Amino acid sequence: ELGYRFDEKPGHEIKARFLQDFKTVVIEKPAEVAQFLGELETSALLYVRIRSLTMGRTAAEFRLEGGADAMKEALAGCRLPPAPTPTPTPKRVS
């Protein structure tokens, strides 16, 4: 299980695939990739939490200085779908 949060923004729990090298995580859903990258571009800190049935819980923080420029260069040839817009919660009428 993979959870992450940028800065003090709300966190996300996503399904991710861990490769056999135990170092690489793949976010497979294009909308989740777009959301991750959209928040990465404007953030200064990334907090990641991984829960494993066999290895327990691991957490790490990453400072993201220069991340926006590096991301733009790395994704120059990629087409990504727009990040999903949050669904507003309905207001209760009294």
mmCIF file with all atom_site columns, N, CA, C and O in Angstrom, residues 29-83:
data_model
loop_
_atom_site.group_PDB
_atom_site.id
_atom_site.type_symbol
_atom_site.label_atom_id
_atom_site.label_alt_id
_atom_site.label_comp_id
_atom_site.label_asym_id
_atom_site.label_entity_id
_atom_site.label_seq_id
_atom_site.pdbx_PDB_ins_code
_atom_site.Cartn_x
_atom_site.Cartn_y
_atom_site.Cartn_z
_atom_site.occupancy
_atom_site.B_iso_or_equiv
_atom_site.pdbx_formal_charge
_atom_site.auth_seq_id
_atom_site.auth_comp_id
_atom_site.auth_asym_id
_atom_site.auth_atom_id
_atom_site.pdbx_PDB_model_num
ATOM 1   N N  . LYS A 1 29 ? -2.181 4.096  -13.089 1.00 0.00 ? 29 LYS A N  1
ATOM 2   C CA . LYS A 1 29 ? -3.356 4.797  -13.607 1.00 0.00 ? 29 LYS A CA 1
ATOM 3   C C  . LYS A 1 29 ? -2.964 6.195  -14.067 1.00 0.00 ? 29 LYS A C  1
ATOM 4   O O  . LYS A 1 29 ? -2.436 6.987  -13.284 1.00 0.00 ? 29 LYS A O  1
ATOM 5   N N  . PRO A 1 30 ? -3.226 6.533  -15.349 1.00 0.00 ? 30 PRO A N  1
ATOM 6   C CA . PRO A 1 30 ? -2.832 7.844  -15.874 1.00 0.00 ? 30 PRO A CA 1
ATOM 7   C C  . PRO A 1 30 ? -3.366 9.024  -15.057 1.00 0.00 ? 30 PRO A C  1
ATOM 8   O O  . PRO A 1 30 ? -2.645 10.004 -14.861 1.00 0.00 ? 30 PRO A O  1
ATOM 9   N N  . ALA A 1 31 ? -4.583 8.939  -14.565 1.00 0.00 ? 31 ALA A N  1
ATOM 10  C CA . ALA A 1 31 ? -5.135 10.048 -13.778 1.00 0.00 ? 31 ALA A CA 1
ATOM 11  C C  . ALA A 1 31 ? -4.364 10.227 -12.469 1.00 0.00 ? 31 ALA A C  1
ATOM 12  O O  . ALA A 1 31 ? -4.147 11.352 -12.017 1.00 0.00 ? 31 ALA A O  1
ATOM 13  N N  . GLU A 1 32 ? -3.930 9.111  -11.851 1.00 0.00 ? 32 GLU A N  1
ATOM 14  C CA . GLU A 1 32 ? -3.149 9.205  -10.616 1.00 0.00 ? 32 GLU A CA 1
ATOM 15  C C  . GLU A 1 32 ? -1.747 9.741  -10.888 1.00 0.00 ? 32 GLU A C  1
ATOM 16  O O  . GLU A 1 32 ? -1.193 10.488 -10.079 1.00 0.00 ? 32 GLU A O  1
ATOM 17  N N  . VAL A 1 33 ? -1.168 9.390  -12.033 1.00 0.00 ? 33 VAL A N  1
ATOM 18  C CA . VAL A 1 33 ? 0.133  9.942  -12.429 1.00 0.00 ? 33 VAL A CA 1
ATOM 19  C C  . VAL A 1 33 ? 0.004  11.451 -12.617 1.00 0.00 ? 33 VAL A C  1
ATOM 20  O O  . VAL A 1 33 ? 0.828  12.228 -12.121 1.00 0.00 ? 33 VAL A O  1
ATOM 21  N N  . ALA A 1 34 ? -1.047 11.879 -13.319 1.00 0.00 ? 34 ALA A N  1
ATOM 22  C CA . ALA A 1 34 ? -1.258 13.308 -13.562 1.00 0.00 ? 34 ALA A CA 1
ATOM 23  C C  . ALA A 1 34 ? -1.448 14.062 -12.247 1.00 0.00 ? 34 ALA A C  1
ATOM 24  O O  . ALA A 1 34 ? -0.904 15.162 -12.068 1.00 0.00 ? 34 ALA A O  1
ATOM 25  N N  . GLN A 1 35 ? -2.199 13.491 -11.327 1.00 0.00 ? 35 GLN A N  1
ATOM 26  C CA . GLN A 1 35 ? -2.418 14.136 -10.025 1.00 0.00 ? 35 GLN A CA 1
ATOM 27  C C  . GLN A 1 35 ? -1.099 14.250 -9.266  1.00 0.00 ? 35 GLN A C  1
ATOM 28  O O  . GLN A 1 35 ? -0.777 15.298 -8.716  1.00 0.00 ? 35 GLN A O  1
ATOM 29  N N  . PHE A 1 36 ? -0.318 13.179 -9.230  1.00 0.00 ? 36 PHE A N  1
ATOM 30  C CA . PHE A 1 36 ? 0.968  13.182 -8.546  1.00 0.00 ? 36 PHE A CA 1
ATOM 31  C C  . PHE A 1 36 ? 1.882  14.259 -9.129  1.00 0.00 ? 36 PHE A C  1
ATOM 32  O O  . PHE A 1 36 ? 2.461  15.066 -8.406  1.00 0.00 ? 36 PHE A O  1
ATOM 33  N N  . LEU A 1 37 ? 2.003  14.290 -10.443 1.00 0.00 ? 37 LEU A N  1
ATOM 34  C CA . LEU A 1 37 ? 2.890  15.253 -11.088 1.00 0.00 ? 37 LEU A CA 1
ATOM 35  C C  . LEU A 1 37 ? 2.403  16.692 -10.926 1.00 0.00 ? 37 LEU A C  1
ATOM 36  O O  . LEU A 1 37 ? 3.208  17.605 -10.767 1.00 0.00 ? 37 LEU A O  1
ATOM 37  N N  . GLY A 1 38 ? 1.080  16.877 -10.954 1.00 0.00 ? 38 GLY A N  1
ATOM 38  C CA . GLY A 1 38 ? 0.528  18.220 -10.764 1.00 0.00 ? 38 GLY A CA 1
ATOM 39  C C  . GLY A 1 38 ? 0.858  18.778 -9.395  1.00 0.00 ? 38 GLY A C  1
ATOM 40  O O  . GLY A 1 38 ? 1.209  19.954 -9.257  1.00 0.00 ? 38 GLY A O  1
ATOM 41  N N  . GLU A 1 39 ? 0.782  17.948 -8.371  1.00 0.00 ? 39 GLU A N  1
ATOM 42  C CA . GLU A 1 39 ? 1.108  18.395 -7.019  1.00 0.00 ? 39 GLU A CA 1
ATOM 43  C C  . GLU A 1 39 ? 2.623  18.514 -6.833  1.00 0.00 ? 39 GLU A C  1
ATOM 44  O O  . GLU A 1 39 ? 3.091  19.406 -6.127  1.00 0.00 ? 39 GLU A O  1
ATOM 45  N N  . LEU A 1 40 ? 3.386  17.643 -7.466  1.00 0.00 ? 40 LEU A N  1
ATOM 46  C CA . LEU A 1 40 ? 4.842  17.696 -7.391  1.00 0.00 ? 40 LEU A CA 1
ATOM 47  C C  . LEU A 1 40 ? 5.374  19.033 -7.895  1.00 0.00 ? 40 LEU A C  1
ATOM 48  O O  . LEU A 1 40 ? 6.278  19.617 -7.313  1.00 0.00 ? 40 LEU A O  1
ATOM 49  N N  . GLU A 1 41 ? 4.775  19.506 -8.966  1.00 0.00 ? 41 GLU A N  1
ATOM 50  C CA . GLU A 1 41 ? 5.262  20.721 -9.630  1.00 0.00 ? 41 GLU A CA 1
ATOM 51  C C  . GLU A 1 41 ? 5.245  21.948 -8.712  1.00 0.00 ? 41 GLU A C  1
ATOM 52  O O  . GLU A 1 41 ? 6.085  22.829 -8.849  1.00 0.00 ? 41 GLU A O  1
ATOM 53  N N  . THR A 1 42 ? 4.306  22.009 -7.782  1.00 0.00 ? 42 THR A N  1
ATOM 54  C CA . THR A 1 42 ? 4.155  23.210 -6.963  1.00 0.00 ? 42 THR A CA 1
ATOM 55  C C  . THR A 1 42 ? 4.508  22.987 -5.489  1.00 0.00 ? 42 THR A C  1
ATOM 56  O O  . THR A 1 42 ? 4.186  23.826 -4.652  1.00 0.00 ? 42 THR A O  1
ATOM 57  N N  . SER A 1 43 ? 5.158  21.888 -5.160  1.00 0.00 ? 43 SER A N  1
ATOM 58  C CA . SER A 1 43 ? 5.401  21.545 -3.758  1.00 0.00 ? 43 SER A CA 1
ATOM 59  C C  . SER A 1 43 ? 6.879  21.612 -3.402  1.00 0.00 ? 43 SER A C  1
ATOM 60  O O  . SER A 1 43 ? 7.749  21.543 -4.258  1.00 0.00 ? 43 SER A O  1
ATOM 61  N N  . ALA A 1 44 ? 7.131  21.705 -2.091  1.00 0.00 ? 44 ALA A N  1
ATOM 62  C CA . ALA A 1 44 ? 8.494  21.766 -1.585  1.00 0.00 ? 44 ALA A CA 1
ATOM 63  C C  . ALA A 1 44 ? 8.882  20.501 -0.818  1.00 0.00 ? 44 ALA A C  1
ATOM 64  O O  . ALA A 1 44 ? 10.058 20.267 -0.582  1.00 0.00 ? 44 ALA A O  1
ATOM 65  N N  . LEU A 1 45 ? 7.893  19.688 -0.422  1.00 0.00 ? 45 LEU A N  1
ATOM 66  C CA . LEU A 1 45 ? 8.166  18.506 0.387   1.00 0.00 ? 45 LEU A CA 1
ATOM 67  C C  . LEU A 1 45 ? 7.230  17.370 -0.007  1.00 0.00 ? 45 LEU A C  1
ATOM 68  O O  . LEU A 1 45 ? 6.037  17.580 -0.213  1.00 0.00 ? 45 LEU A O  1
ATOM 69  N N  . LEU A 1 46 ? 7.767  16.168 -0.120  1.00 0.00 ? 46 LEU A N  1
ATOM 70  C CA . LEU A 1 46 ? 6.985  14.969 -0.402  1.00 0.00 ? 46 LEU A CA 1
ATOM 71  C C  . LEU A 1 46 ? 7.159  14.008 0.762   1.00 0.00 ? 46 LEU A C  1
ATOM 72  O O  . LEU A 1 46 ? 8.289  13.684 1.151   1.00 0.00 ? 46 LEU A O  1
ATOM 73  N N  . TYR A 1 47 ? 6.053  13.550 1.338   1.00 0.00 ? 47 TYR A N  1
ATOM 74  C CA . TYR A 1 47 ? 6.052  12.544 2.392   1.00 0.00 ? 47 TYR A CA 1
ATOM 75  C C  . TYR A 1 47 ? 5.464  11.267 1.797   1.00 0.00 ? 47 TYR A C  1
ATOM 76  O O  . TYR A 1 47 ? 4.377  11.298 1.216   1.00 0.00 ? 47 TYR A O  1
ATOM 77  N N  . VAL A 1 48 ? 6.181  10.155 1.906   1.00 0.00 ? 48 VAL A N  1
ATOM 78  C CA . VAL A 1 48 ? 5.744  8.873  1.346   1.00 0.00 ? 48 VAL A CA 1
ATOM 79  C C  . VAL A 1 48 ? 5.668  7.854  2.477   1.00 0.00 ? 48 VAL A C  1
ATOM 80  O O  . VAL A 1 48 ? 6.556  7.776  3.319   1.00 0.00 ? 48 VAL A O  1
ATOM 81  N N  . ARG A 1 49 ? 4.591  7.064  2.470   1.00 0.00 ? 49 ARG A N  1
ATOM 82  C CA . ARG A 1 49 ? 4.416  5.991  3.447   1.00 0.00 ? 49 ARG A CA 1
ATOM 83  C C  . ARG A 1 49 ? 4.079  4.715  2.697   1.00 0.00 ? 49 ARG A C  1
ATOM 84  O O  . ARG A 1 49 ? 3.205  4.697  1.840   1.00 0.00 ? 49 ARG A O  1
ATOM 85  N N  . ILE A 1 50 ? 4.788  3.649  3.028   1.00 0.00 ? 50 ILE A N  1
ATOM 86  C CA . ILE A 1 50 ? 4.551  2.347  2.411   1.00 0.00 ? 50 ILE A CA 1
ATOM 87  C C  . ILE A 1 50 ? 4.233  1.357  3.522   1.00 0.00 ? 50 ILE A C  1
ATOM 88  O O  . ILE A 1 50 ? 4.956  1.286  4.515   1.00 0.00 ? 50 ILE A O  1
ATOM 89  N N  . ARG A 1 51 ? 3.154  0.621  3.336   1.00 0.00 ? 51 ARG A N  1
ATOM 90  C CA . ARG A 1 51 ? 2.802  -0.460 4.263   1.00 0.00 ? 51 ARG A CA 1
ATOM 91  C C  . ARG A 1 51 ? 2.891  -1.780 3.512   1.00 0.00 ? 51 ARG A C  1
ATOM 92  O O  . ARG A 1 51 ? 2.339  -1.924 2.440   1.00 0.00 ? 51 ARG A O  1
ATOM 93  N N  . SER A 1 52 ? 3.582  -2.725 4.126   1.00 0.00 ? 52 SER A N  1
ATOM 94  C CA . SER A 1 52 ? 3.785  -4.030 3.503   1.00 0.00 ? 52 SER A CA 1
ATOM 95  C C  . SER A 1 52 ? 3.383  -5.125 4.473   1.00 0.00 ? 52 SER A C  1
ATOM 96  O O  . SER A 1 52 ? 3.642  -5.016 5.673   1.00 0.00 ? 52 SER A O  1
ATOM 97  N N  . LEU A 1 53 ? 2.780  -6.169 3.953   1.00 0.00 ? 53 LEU A N  1
ATOM 98  C CA . LEU A 1 53 ? 2.429  -7.308 4.797   1.00 0.00 ? 53 LEU A CA 1
ATOM 99  C C  . LEU A 1 53 ? 3.671  -8.004 5.348   1.00 0.00 ? 53 LEU A C  1
ATOM 100 O O  . LEU A 1 53 ? 3.672  -8.521 6.456   1.00 0.00 ? 53 LEU A O  1
ATOM 101 N N  . THR A 1 54 ? 4.747  -7.995 4.570   1.00 0.00 ? 54 THR A N  1
ATOM 102 C CA . THR A 1 54 ? 5.947  -8.721 4.990   1.00 0.00 ? 54 THR A CA 1
ATOM 103 C C  . THR A 1 54 ? 7.031  -7.833 5.595   1.00 0.00 ? 54 THR A C  1
ATOM 104 O O  . THR A 1 54 ? 7.843  -8.309 6.377   1.00 0.00 ? 54 THR A O  1
ATOM 105 N N  . MET A 1 55 ? 7.045  -6.542 5.258   1.00 0.00 ? 55 MET A N  1
ATOM 106 C CA . MET A 1 55 ? 8.136  -5.669 5.714   1.00 0.00 ? 55 MET A CA 1
ATOM 107 C C  . MET A 1 55 ? 7.684  -4.571 6.672   1.00 0.00 ? 55 MET A C  1
ATOM 108 O O  . MET A 1 55 ? 8.477  -3.731 7.059   1.00 0.00 ? 55 MET A O  1
ATOM 109 N N  . GLY A 1 56 ? 6.422  -4.549 7.037   1.00 0.00 ? 56 GLY A N  1
ATOM 110 C CA . GLY A 1 56 ? 5.939  -3.527 7.968   1.00 0.00 ? 56 GLY A CA 1
ATOM 111 C C  . GLY A 1 56 ? 5.721  -2.176 7.305   1.00 0.00 ? 56 GLY A C  1
ATOM 112 O O  . GLY A 1 56 ? 5.402  -2.092 6.132   1.00 0.00 ? 56 GLY A O  1
ATOM 113 N N  . ARG A 1 57 ? 5.941  -1.114 8.060   1.00 0.00 ? 57 ARG A N  1
ATOM 114 C CA . ARG A 1 57 ? 5.678  0.242  7.586   1.00 0.00 ? 57 ARG A CA 1
ATOM 115 C C  . ARG A 1 57 ? 6.990  1.012  7.429   1.00 0.00 ? 57 ARG A C  1
ATOM 116 O O  . ARG A 1 57 ? 7.873  0.922  8.273   1.00 0.00 ? 57 ARG A O  1
ATOM 117 N N  . THR A 1 58 ? 7.085  1.763  6.346   1.00 0.00 ? 58 THR A N  1
ATOM 118 C CA . THR A 1 58 ? 8.238  2.605  6.073   1.00 0.00 ? 58 THR A CA 1
ATOM 119 C C  . THR A 1 58 ? 7.731  3.980  5.660   1.00 0.00 ? 58 THR A C  1
ATOM 120 O O  . THR A 1 58 ? 6.747  4.084  4.924   1.00 0.00 ? 58 THR A O  1
ATOM 121 N N  . ALA A 1 59 ? 8.398  5.027  6.130   1.00 0.00 ? 59 ALA A N  1
ATOM 122 C CA . ALA A 1 59 ? 8.028  6.388  5.754   1.00 0.00 ? 59 ALA A CA 1
ATOM 123 C C  . ALA A 1 59 ? 9.291  7.185  5.460   1.00 0.00 ? 59 ALA A C  1
ATOM 124 O O  . ALA A 1 59 ? 10.348 6.919  6.046   1.00 0.00 ? 59 ALA A O  1
ATOM 125 N N  . ALA A 1 60 ? 9.174  8.153  4.550   1.00 0.00 ? 60 ALA A N  1
ATOM 126 C CA . ALA A 1 60 ? 10.316 9.004  4.199   1.00 0.00 ? 60 ALA A CA 1
ATOM 127 C C  . ALA A 1 60 ? 9.810  10.356 3.741   1.00 0.00 ? 60 ALA A C  1
ATOM 128 O O  . ALA A 1 60 ? 8.699  10.472 3.210   1.00 0.00 ? 60 ALA A O  1
ATOM 129 N N  . GLU A 1 61 ? 10.633 11.374 3.944   1.00 0.00 ? 61 GLU A N  1
ATOM 130 C CA . GLU A 1 61 ? 10.346 12.722 3.435   1.00 0.00 ? 61 GLU A CA 1
ATOM 131 C C  . GLU A 1 61 ? 11.430 13.099 2.441   1.00 0.00 ? 61 GLU A C  1
ATOM 132 O O  . GLU A 1 61 ? 12.602 12.771 2.637   1.00 0.00 ? 61 GLU A O  1
ATOM 133 N N  . PHE A 1 62 ? 11.011 13.793 1.373   1.00 0.00 ? 62 PHE A N  1
ATOM 134 C CA . PHE A 1 62 ? 11.937 14.231 0.335   1.00 0.00 ? 62 PHE A CA 1
ATOM 135 C C  . PHE A 1 62 ? 11.748 15.719 0.083   1.00 0.00 ? 62 PHE A C  1
ATOM 136 O O  . PHE A 1 62 ? 10.623 16.162 -0.164  1.00 0.00 ? 62 PHE A O  1
ATOM 137 N N  . ARG A 1 63 ? 12.814 16.477 0.133   1.00 0.00 ? 63 ARG A N  1
ATOM 138 C CA . ARG A 1 63 ? 12.772 17.897 -0.241  1.00 0.00 ? 63 ARG A CA 1
ATOM 139 C C  . ARG A 1 63 ? 12.799 17.962 -1.762  1.00 0.00 ? 63 ARG A C  1
ATOM 140 O O  . ARG A 1 63 ? 13.501 17.206 -2.413  1.00 0.00 ? 63 ARG A O  1
ATOM 141 N N  . LEU A 1 64 ? 12.034 18.893 -2.328  1.00 0.00 ? 64 LEU A N  1
ATOM 142 C CA . LEU A 1 64 ? 11.820 18.909 -3.778  1.00 0.00 ? 64 LEU A CA 1
ATOM 143 C C  . LEU A 1 64 ? 12.384 20.151 -4.461  1.00 0.00 ? 64 LEU A C  1
ATOM 144 O O  . LEU A 1 64 ? 11.810 20.642 -5.412  1.00 0.00 ? 64 LEU A O  1
ATOM 145 N N  . GLU A 1 65 ? 13.486 20.676 -4.004  1.00 0.00 ? 65 GLU A N  1
ATOM 146 C CA . GLU A 1 65 ? 14.069 21.854 -4.634  1.00 0.00 ? 65 GLU A CA 1
ATOM 147 C C  . GLU A 1 65 ? 14.402 21.575 -6.098  1.00 0.00 ? 65 GLU A C  1
ATOM 148 O O  . GLU A 1 65 ? 15.019 20.567 -6.410  1.00 0.00 ? 65 GLU A O  1
ATOM 149 N N  . GLY A 1 66 ? 13.960 22.447 -6.987  1.00 0.00 ? 66 GLY A N  1
ATOM 150 C CA . GLY A 1 66 ? 14.229 22.297 -8.412  1.00 0.00 ? 66 GLY A CA 1
ATOM 151 C C  . GLY A 1 66 ? 13.389 21.229 -9.088  1.00 0.00 ? 66 GLY A C  1
ATOM 152 O O  . GLY A 1 66 ? 13.599 20.917 -10.254 1.00 0.00 ? 66 GLY A O  1
ATOM 153 N N  . GLY A 1 67 ? 12.426 20.670 -8.382  1.00 0.00 ? 67 GLY A N  1
ATOM 154 C CA . GLY A 1 67 ? 11.620 19.595 -8.942  1.00 0.00 ? 67 GLY A CA 1
ATOM 155 C C  . GLY A 1 67 ? 10.792 20.001 -10.141 1.00 0.00 ? 67 GLY A C  1
ATOM 156 O O  . GLY A 1 67 ? 10.645 19.238 -11.087 1.00 0.00 ? 67 GLY A O  1
ATOM 157 N N  . ALA A 1 68 ? 10.272 21.221 -10.125 1.00 0.00 ? 68 ALA A N  1
ATOM 158 C CA . ALA A 1 68 ? 9.422  21.670 -11.234 1.00 0.00 ? 68 ALA A CA 1
ATOM 159 C C  . ALA A 1 68 ? 10.202 21.718 -12.539 1.00 0.00 ? 68 ALA A C  1
ATOM 160 O O  . ALA A 1 68 ? 9.729  21.248 -13.575 1.00 0.00 ? 68 ALA A O  1
ATOM 161 N N  . ASP A 1 69 ? 11.415 22.264 -12.510 1.00 0.00 ? 69 ASP A N  1
ATOM 162 C CA . ASP A 1 69 ? 12.229 22.348 -13.730 1.00 0.00 ? 69 ASP A CA 1
ATOM 163 C C  . ASP A 1 69 ? 12.644 20.960 -14.214 1.00 0.00 ? 69 ASP A C  1
ATOM 164 O O  . ASP A 1 69 ? 12.593 20.670 -15.406 1.00 0.00 ? 69 ASP A O  1
ATOM 165 N N  . ALA A 1 70 ? 13.040 20.091 -13.285 1.00 0.00 ? 70 ALA A N  1
ATOM 166 C CA . ALA A 1 70 ? 13.441 18.733 -13.665 1.00 0.00 ? 70 ALA A CA 1
ATOM 167 C C  . ALA A 1 70 ? 12.270 17.964 -14.258 1.00 0.00 ? 70 ALA A C  1
ATOM 168 O O  . ALA A 1 70 ? 12.421 17.227 -15.231 1.00 0.00 ? 70 ALA A O  1
ATOM 169 N N  . MET A 1 71 ? 11.082 18.151 -13.664 1.00 0.00 ? 71 MET A N  1
ATOM 170 C CA . MET A 1 71 ? 9.901  17.452 -14.152 1.00 0.00 ? 71 MET A CA 1
ATOM 171 C C  . MET A 1 71 ? 9.536  17.913 -15.568 1.00 0.00 ? 71 MET A C  1
ATOM 172 O O  . MET A 1 71 ? 9.234  17.098 -16.439 1.00 0.00 ? 71 MET A O  1
ATOM 173 N N  . LYS A 1 72 ? 9.578  19.206 -15.819 1.00 0.00 ? 72 LYS A N  1
ATOM 174 C CA . LYS A 1 72 ? 9.256  19.722 -17.157 1.00 0.00 ? 72 LYS A CA 1
ATOM 175 C C  . LYS A 1 72 ? 10.195 19.142 -18.207 1.00 0.00 ? 72 LYS A C  1
ATOM 176 O O  . LYS A 1 72 ? 9.768  18.757 -19.290 1.00 0.00 ? 72 LYS A O  1
ATOM 177 N N  . GLU A 1 73 ? 11.470 19.066 -17.882 1.00 0.00 ? 73 GLU A N  1
ATOM 178 C CA . GLU A 1 73 ? 12.442 18.519 -18.821 1.00 0.00 ? 73 GLU A CA 1
ATOM 179 C C  . GLU A 1 73 ? 12.205 17.024 -19.050 1.00 0.00 ? 73 GLU A C  1
ATOM 180 O O  . GLU A 1 73 ? 12.224 16.545 -20.182 1.00 0.00 ? 73 GLU A O  1
ATOM 181 N N  . ALA A 1 74 ? 11.950 16.289 -17.979 1.00 0.00 ? 74 ALA A N  1
ATOM 182 C CA . ALA A 1 74 ? 11.743 14.846 -18.096 1.00 0.00 ? 74 ALA A CA 1
ATOM 183 C C  . ALA A 1 74 ? 10.476 14.501 -18.868 1.00 0.00 ? 74 ALA A C  1
ATOM 184 O O  . ALA A 1 74 ? 10.421 13.484 -19.555 1.00 0.00 ? 74 ALA A O  1
ATOM 185 N N  . LEU A 1 75 ? 9.456  15.333 -18.769 1.00 0.00 ? 75 LEU A N  1
ATOM 186 C CA . LEU A 1 75 ? 8.169  15.038 -19.395 1.00 0.00 ? 75 LEU A CA 1
ATOM 187 C C  . LEU A 1 75 ? 7.926  15.819 -20.683 1.00 0.00 ? 75 LEU A C  1
ATOM 188 O O  . LEU A 1 75 ? 6.806  15.843 -21.181 1.00 0.00 ? 75 LEU A O  1
ATOM 189 N N  . ALA A 1 76 ? 8.946  16.410 -21.241 1.00 0.00 ? 76 ALA A N  1
ATOM 190 C CA . ALA A 1 76 ? 8.788  17.267 -22.421 1.00 0.00 ? 76 ALA A CA 1
ATOM 191 C C  . ALA A 1 76 ? 8.044  16.571 -23.560 1.00 0.00 ? 76 ALA A C  1
ATOM 192 O O  . ALA A 1 76 ? 7.231  17.179 -24.236 1.00 0.00 ? 76 ALA A O  1
ATOM 193 N N  . GLY A 1 77 ? 8.252  15.287 -23.776 1.00 0.00 ? 77 GLY A N  1
ATOM 194 C CA . GLY A 1 77 ? 7.611  14.580 -24.883 1.00 0.00 ? 77 GLY A CA 1
ATOM 195 C C  . GLY A 1 77 ? 6.392  13.766 -24.491 1.00 0.00 ? 77 GLY A C  1
ATOM 196 O O  . GLY A 1 77 ? 5.841  13.052 -25.324 1.00 0.00 ? 77 GLY A O  1
ATOM 197 N N  . CYS A 1 78 ? 5.964  13.865 -23.238 1.00 0.00 ? 78 CYS A N  1
ATOM 198 C CA . CYS A 1 78 ? 4.840  13.036 -22.763 1.00 0.00 ? 78 CYS A CA 1
ATOM 199 C C  . CYS A 1 78 ? 3.519  13.793 -22.826 1.00 0.00 ? 78 CYS A C  1
ATOM 200 O O  . CYS A 1 78 ? 3.479  14.992 -22.563 1.00 0.00 ? 78 CYS A O  1
ATOM 201 N N  . ARG A 1 79 ? 2.461  13.066 -23.132 1.00 0.00 ? 79 ARG A N  1
ATOM 202 C CA . ARG A 1 79 ? 1.109  13.631 -23.053 1.00 0.00 ? 79 ARG A CA 1
ATOM 203 C C  . ARG A 1 79 ? 0.410  12.971 -21.875 1.00 0.00 ? 79 ARG A C  1
ATOM 204 O O  . ARG A 1 79 ? 0.251  11.755 -21.839 1.00 0.00 ? 79 ARG A O  1
ATOM 205 N N  . LEU A 1 80 ? 0.013  13.773 -20.908 1.00 0.00 ? 80 LEU A N  1
ATOM 206 C CA . LEU A 1 80 ? -0.671 13.250 -19.731 1.00 0.00 ? 80 LEU A CA 1
ATOM 207 C C  . LEU A 1 80 ? -2.089 13.790 -19.685 1.00 0.00 ? 80 LEU A C  1
ATOM 208 O O  . LEU A 1 80 ? -2.336 14.934 -20.075 1.00 0.00 ? 80 LEU A O  1
ATOM 209 N N  . PRO A 1 81 ? -3.023 12.982 -19.184 1.00 0.00 ? 81 PRO A N  1
ATOM 210 C CA . PRO A 1 81 ? -4.384 13.502 -19.016 1.00 0.00 ? 81 PRO A CA 1
ATOM 211 C C  . PRO A 1 81 ? -4.387 14.528 -17.891 1.00 0.00 ? 81 PRO A C  1
ATOM 212 O O  . PRO A 1 81 ? -3.521 14.510 -17.026 1.00 0.00 ? 81 PRO A O  1
ATOM 213 N N  . PRO A 1 82 ? -5.365 15.445 -17.896 1.00 0.00 ? 82 PRO A N  1
ATOM 214 C CA . PRO A 1 82 ? -5.429 16.409 -16.805 1.00 0.00 ? 82 PRO A CA 1
ATOM 215 C C  . PRO A 1 82 ? -5.711 15.721 -15.482 1.00 0.00 ? 82 PRO A C  1
ATOM 216 O O  . PRO A 1 82 ? -6.347 14.667 -15.442 1.00 0.00 ? 82 PRO A O  1
ATOM 217 N N  . ALA A 1 83 ? -5.218 16.317 -14.389 1.00 0.00 ? 83 ALA A N  1
ATOM 218 C CA . ALA A 1 83 ? -5.475 15.771 -13.051 1.00 0.00 ? 83 ALA A CA 1
ATOM 219 C C  . ALA A 1 83 ? -6.964 15.845 -12.766 1.00 0.00 ? 83 ALA A C  1
ATOM 220 O O  . ALA A 1 83 ? -7.637 16.796 -13.171 1.00 0.00 ? 83 ALA A O  1
#
